[in-house]
XYZ file of C-alpha atoms in Angstrom:
358
model
C 63.946 -7.163 70.148
C 62.964 -10.629 69.147
C 59.422 -10.039 70.421
C 59.124 -6.864 68.312
C 60.363 -8.698 65.235
C 57.887 -11.532 65.834
C 55.066 -9.010 66.329
C 56.020 -7.146 63.138
C 56.216 -10.427 61.261
C 52.760 -11.448 62.517
C 51.323 -8.046 61.568
C 52.815 -8.280 58.086
C 51.468 -11.787 57.728
C 47.978 -10.647 58.796
C 48.180 -7.712 56.371
C 49.304 -10.069 53.612
C 46.497 -12.464 54.412
C 44.013 -9.582 54.375
C 45.314 -8.312 51.038
C 45.211 -11.847 49.685
C 41.601 -12.234 50.810
C 40.666 -8.844 49.322
C 42.419 -9.731 46.063
C 40.644 -13.065 46.023
C 37.339 -11.300 46.665
C 37.981 -8.807 43.830
C 38.937 -11.655 41.519
C 35.662 -13.404 42.337
C 33.731 -10.207 41.626
C 35.473 -9.774 38.264
C 34.924 -13.432 37.444
C 31.244 -13.007 38.288
C 31.005 -9.900 36.096
C 32.843 -11.647 33.260
C 30.577 -14.694 33.571
C 27.532 -12.439 33.559
C 28.746 -10.673 30.405
C 29.441 -14.000 28.683
C 26.002 -15.338 29.636
C 24.401 -12.088 28.442
C 26.213 -12.290 25.098
C 25.279 -15.946 24.623
C 21.690 -15.234 25.639
C 21.460 -12.343 23.202
C 22.187 -14.802 20.404
C 20.271 -17.808 21.717
C 17.240 -15.791 22.810
C 17.630 -12.994 20.270
C 14.291 -13.784 18.636
C 12.454 -13.837 21.981
C 14.039 -10.553 23.092
C 13.184 -8.866 19.799
C 9.620 -10.216 19.872
C 9.181 -8.871 23.411
C 10.402 -5.449 22.240
C 8.115 -5.607 19.218
C 5.047 -6.476 21.319
C 5.628 -4.052 24.194
C 7.504 -1.118 22.627
C 7.027 -1.021 18.867
C 3.453 -2.310 18.483
C 1.653 0.217 20.743
C 3.251 3.260 19.062
C 2.772 1.862 15.548
C -0.866 1.089 16.302
C -1.438 4.712 17.253
C 0.342 5.923 14.091
C -1.747 3.667 11.840
C -5.119 4.854 13.111
C -5.029 7.867 10.779
C -4.289 5.585 7.825
C -7.446 3.495 8.258
C -10.117 4.237 5.639
C -12.810 1.593 5.244
C -14.634 0.710 2.043
C -18.396 0.645 1.617
C -18.863 -3.099 2.148
C -16.111 -3.814 4.701
C -16.882 -6.530 7.229
C -15.277 -5.939 10.652
C -15.846 -9.566 11.671
C -13.566 -10.779 8.868
C -10.767 -8.439 9.981
C -11.021 -9.449 13.630
C -11.015 -13.161 12.760
C -7.863 -12.780 10.648
C -5.516 -11.564 13.395
C -4.478 -15.155 14.209
C -2.504 -15.623 11.027
C -1.389 -19.178 11.726
C -5.045 -20.180 11.320
C -6.039 -17.476 8.843
C -7.452 -18.542 5.469
C -5.925 -17.042 2.320
C -6.923 -13.439 1.695
C -6.588 -10.901 -1.110
C -5.086 -7.428 -1.071
C -5.061 -4.779 -3.795
C -1.835 -2.757 -3.760
C -2.071 0.690 -5.352
C 0.807 3.077 -5.957
C -0.458 6.557 -6.830
C 0.847 9.936 -7.885
C -1.766 11.646 -5.720
C -1.375 15.359 -5.174
C -3.219 17.700 -2.852
C -7.026 17.793 -3.281
C -7.113 15.041 -5.934
C -7.131 11.242 -5.997
C -4.441 10.865 -8.643
C -3.894 8.034 -11.112
C -2.897 4.572 -9.888
C 0.548 4.148 -11.384
C 0.962 0.658 -9.922
C -1.841 -1.926 -9.581
C -1.057 -5.335 -8.077
C -3.715 -7.877 -7.098
C -2.212 -9.922 -4.279
C -3.166 -13.213 -2.651
C -1.516 -14.005 0.693
C -1.508 -17.525 2.097
C -0.214 -17.181 5.696
C -0.128 -20.916 6.448
C 2.000 -21.672 3.375
C 4.048 -18.440 3.593
C 3.364 -17.803 -0.097
C 2.271 -14.669 -1.960
C 0.848 -14.288 -5.458
C 1.353 -10.980 -7.280
C -0.828 -10.307 -10.324
C 0.328 -7.090 -11.973
C -2.257 -5.169 -13.996
C -0.695 -2.762 -16.520
C -1.901 0.779 -15.858
C -2.976 1.268 -19.499
C -5.210 -1.837 -19.521
C -8.455 -1.035 -21.332
C -11.435 -2.054 -19.220
C -14.855 -1.126 -17.888
C -14.663 1.365 -15.008
C -17.222 0.398 -12.372
C -19.073 3.440 -11.028
C -17.908 5.820 -13.772
C -21.514 6.568 -14.672
C -21.871 8.342 -11.333
C -18.915 10.695 -11.932
C -19.369 13.713 -14.170
C -17.074 13.580 -17.190
C -15.784 10.075 -16.413
C -15.363 7.546 -19.209
C -17.051 4.192 -18.694
C -14.385 2.312 -20.678
C -10.811 3.520 -20.519
C -7.408 2.861 -18.924
C -7.768 1.078 -15.600
C -5.564 3.602 -13.786
C -8.269 6.242 -14.320
C -10.535 4.430 -11.834
C -8.527 5.817 -8.918
C -8.643 9.379 -10.235
C -12.430 9.075 -10.664
C -13.291 7.487 -7.334
C -10.239 6.660 -5.250
C -9.618 3.246 -3.712
C -13.288 2.292 -3.748
C -13.611 2.580 -7.530
C -10.239 0.887 -8.059
C -11.331 -2.078 -5.941
C -14.706 -2.343 -7.702
C -13.076 -2.140 -11.147
C -10.384 -4.757 -10.452
C -12.927 -7.107 -8.868
C -15.020 -6.840 -12.036
C -12.038 -7.315 -14.362
C -10.669 -10.422 -12.630
C -14.017 -11.698 -11.324
C -12.265 -12.110 -7.972
C -12.894 -10.720 -4.471
C -10.695 -8.119 -2.795
C -10.626 -8.331 1.009
C -8.278 -5.403 1.621
C -6.554 -2.570 -0.185
C -3.440 -0.529 0.577
C -2.588 2.715 -1.200
C 0.726 4.530 -0.933
C 1.509 7.846 -2.540
C 4.885 7.706 -4.272
C 5.958 10.806 -2.321
C 5.682 8.681 0.816
C 7.597 5.828 -0.789
C 10.728 7.984 -1.093
C 10.735 8.861 2.605
C 10.030 5.299 3.721
C 12.876 3.858 1.632
C 15.251 6.475 3.032
C 14.146 5.547 6.565
C 14.966 1.914 5.739
C 18.476 3.011 4.807
C 17.767 2.235 1.162
C 17.098 -1.051 -0.611
C 19.167 -3.518 -2.604
C 18.119 -3.609 -6.264
C 19.528 -5.774 -9.094
C 20.362 -2.901 -11.455
C 23.128 -3.981 -13.832
C 22.550 -1.443 -16.632
C 22.007 2.309 -16.690
C 18.324 3.265 -16.371
C 17.618 6.555 -18.122
C 14.713 8.260 -19.868
C 15.788 9.411 -23.309
C 12.425 10.678 -24.549
C 12.430 14.476 -23.982
C 8.663 14.353 -23.377
C 9.182 12.145 -20.317
C 10.347 13.245 -16.875
C 14.106 13.330 -16.371
C 15.189 10.031 -14.880
C 18.595 8.389 -14.385
C 19.699 5.532 -12.117
C 23.296 4.315 -12.094
C 23.913 0.532 -12.084
C 25.758 -1.732 -9.633
C 25.278 0.310 -6.470
C 25.087 -1.691 -3.213
C 22.168 0.386 -1.902
C 19.598 2.611 -3.617
C 17.881 5.429 -1.710
C 14.291 6.645 -2.020
C 14.451 8.814 -5.139
C 16.442 6.180 -7.019
C 14.025 3.420 -5.950
C 11.102 5.543 -7.132
C 12.738 6.090 -10.527
C 13.423 2.351 -10.719
C 9.750 1.411 -10.283
C 8.425 4.205 -12.517
C 10.781 3.830 -15.484
C 8.800 2.598 -18.492
C 10.739 3.264 -21.683
C 11.474 -0.457 -22.080
C 8.029 -2.064 -21.566
C 5.094 -2.359 -19.174
C 6.132 -5.982 -18.664
C 9.566 -4.942 -17.376
C 8.066 -2.099 -15.377
C 5.636 -4.307 -13.446
C 8.462 -6.794 -12.882
C 10.543 -4.011 -11.301
C 7.644 -3.125 -9.020
C 7.494 -6.715 -7.764
C 11.275 -6.829 -7.290
C 11.134 -3.607 -5.275
C 8.390 -4.933 -2.972
C 10.411 -8.052 -2.210
C 13.568 -5.972 -1.592
C 11.676 -3.689 0.806
C 10.359 -6.721 2.728
C 13.886 -8.057 3.100
C 15.184 -4.674 4.249
C 12.434 -4.337 6.855
C 13.790 -7.435 8.634
C 17.049 -5.623 9.438
C 17.377 -5.211 13.233
C 17.845 -1.438 13.057
C 14.782 -1.110 10.841
C 12.645 -3.125 13.271
C 13.650 -0.582 15.924
C 12.768 2.255 13.520
C 9.281 0.998 12.640
C 7.739 3.859 14.601
C 9.645 6.419 12.510
C 8.916 4.555 9.265
C 5.180 4.396 9.920
C 5.174 8.032 10.971
C 6.704 8.975 7.633
C 4.020 7.027 5.789
C 1.398 9.179 7.518
C -1.084 10.698 5.095
C 0.688 8.992 2.196
C -0.636 5.589 3.274
C -4.301 4.503 3.323
C -5.769 1.064 3.966
C -8.826 -0.742 5.312
C -6.642 -3.185 7.264
C -6.847 -2.722 11.015
C -3.610 -1.906 12.833
C -3.577 -5.140 14.863
C -3.965 -7.180 11.684
C -1.047 -5.419 9.976
C 1.122 -5.820 13.074
C 0.322 -9.529 13.245
C 1.249 -9.852 9.571
C 4.518 -7.915 10.042
C 5.431 -9.954 13.119
C 4.885 -13.208 11.261
C 7.087 -12.141 8.330
C 9.875 -10.698 10.511
C 10.092 -13.287 13.294
C 8.312 -16.474 12.338
C 8.060 -17.406 8.678
C 10.667 -15.218 7.027
C 10.258 -13.515 3.673
C 7.444 -15.325 1.848
C 7.907 -17.089 -1.464
C 6.587 -14.697 -4.098
C 5.040 -15.942 -7.351
C 4.324 -13.333 -10.015
C 2.235 -12.917 -13.132
C 1.406 -9.950 -15.347
C -1.798 -9.797 -17.368
C -0.975 -10.346 -21.022
C -2.159 -8.249 -23.929
C -1.157 -6.058 -26.850
C -0.722 -2.337 -27.382
C -3.274 -0.588 -29.566
C -3.814 3.045 -30.458
C -7.289 4.545 -31.019
C -7.873 7.947 -29.450
C -4.816 7.152 -27.294
C -2.547 4.196 -26.463
C -4.262 1.303 -24.670
C -3.191 -2.116 -23.493
C -5.805 -4.562 -24.800
C -5.952 -7.532 -22.456
C -5.963 -11.087 -23.756
C -9.331 -12.575 -22.740
C -7.949 -16.107 -22.422
C -5.155 -14.912 -20.133
C -7.643 -12.968 -17.988
C -9.720 -16.157 -17.619
C -6.637 -18.232 -16.756
C -5.636 -15.614 -14.182
C -9.119 -15.745 -12.665
C -8.778 -19.532 -12.278
C -5.308 -19.101 -10.774
C -6.648 -16.654 -8.183
C -9.489 -19.040 -7.320
C -6.924 -21.771 -6.709
C -4.825 -19.539 -4.449
C -7.827 -18.330 -2.458
C -9.128 -21.859 -1.814
C -8.127 -22.855 1.770
C -7.785 -26.562 0.881
C -5.315 -25.975 -1.983
C -1.996 -27.636 -1.163
C 1.409 -25.974 -1.512
C 2.380 -28.411 -4.273
C -0.737 -27.491 -6.248
C 0.226 -23.826 -6.050
C 3.655 -24.561 -7.496
C 2.309 -26.715 -10.334
C -0.422 -24.326 -11.431
C 1.194 -20.909 -11.357
C 1.481 -18.907 -14.579
C 5.182 -18.209 -15.027
C 5.848 -15.106 -17.075
C 8.271 -13.151 -14.918
């Protein structure tokens, strides 16, 4: 009897030891899994930028590059060597970009509702916006080659006469300043892109509403946390206050869209966003150049400091309403652009010599 009890006791002890070892083994496995999870969580924060950059380079960039190929439309005097040399933005000299927002419809160029001459200084992470009111009276370069075109009229007519090429030529002549690149977006595309971004944050504190029955119906409620595409479009197109306020809203919208693009979910949705742009977006910037620029803004330098100016002038009615530009202000703006485009201009010089009217 005693032997049986001893044997049973030994068996129970061995079973207990085995269970204890198994439990210890399971505990080690769970501790390993828990440690792995903790390390993964910490790494996702510490190396978040590196992980996102890897995803951008190897997942987002190839698909976006394919999507942007259909958007590339070169101008007559484009220089491919300049574009290729500009992909390394940390060493890139300042460059200029003409932003055009149009109301283009099928089989026509459409008027340029928004015209912004832009200087980008990658090394300083600074951007200059020079807004040109759409009703600015000026010489239209190339109008003599278009039947029925007026040689001197509102600057927004240049796009309807000859598309981006004539807009670029006309703005270069007006400001006596070079334009390296252009980017045109149809406002129909803007609505879809803003919706894909999940909307934008806009500082609207008062009701925006067209009251003139001759104008399109337009109403934007104030104090909303997020504004979707149609509301954003109405925000940038509203003009019953003044052209000055209108161009200011366009600049505010561009900055808000840049901020929104940096959202993690929007970085992942770049493929969808660029797909929506589609035929509504045209530019002579190569895809790799745009991707390098986007990558720098999103991951490296952050949202650039934006300095703004609108060409000054006065309203005048002859055969129709025009905005007559102040010649002294145009000359001062030309000098400002020269300063911004000069590679050896320091950041402090940019701050001290910027026209502040926004």
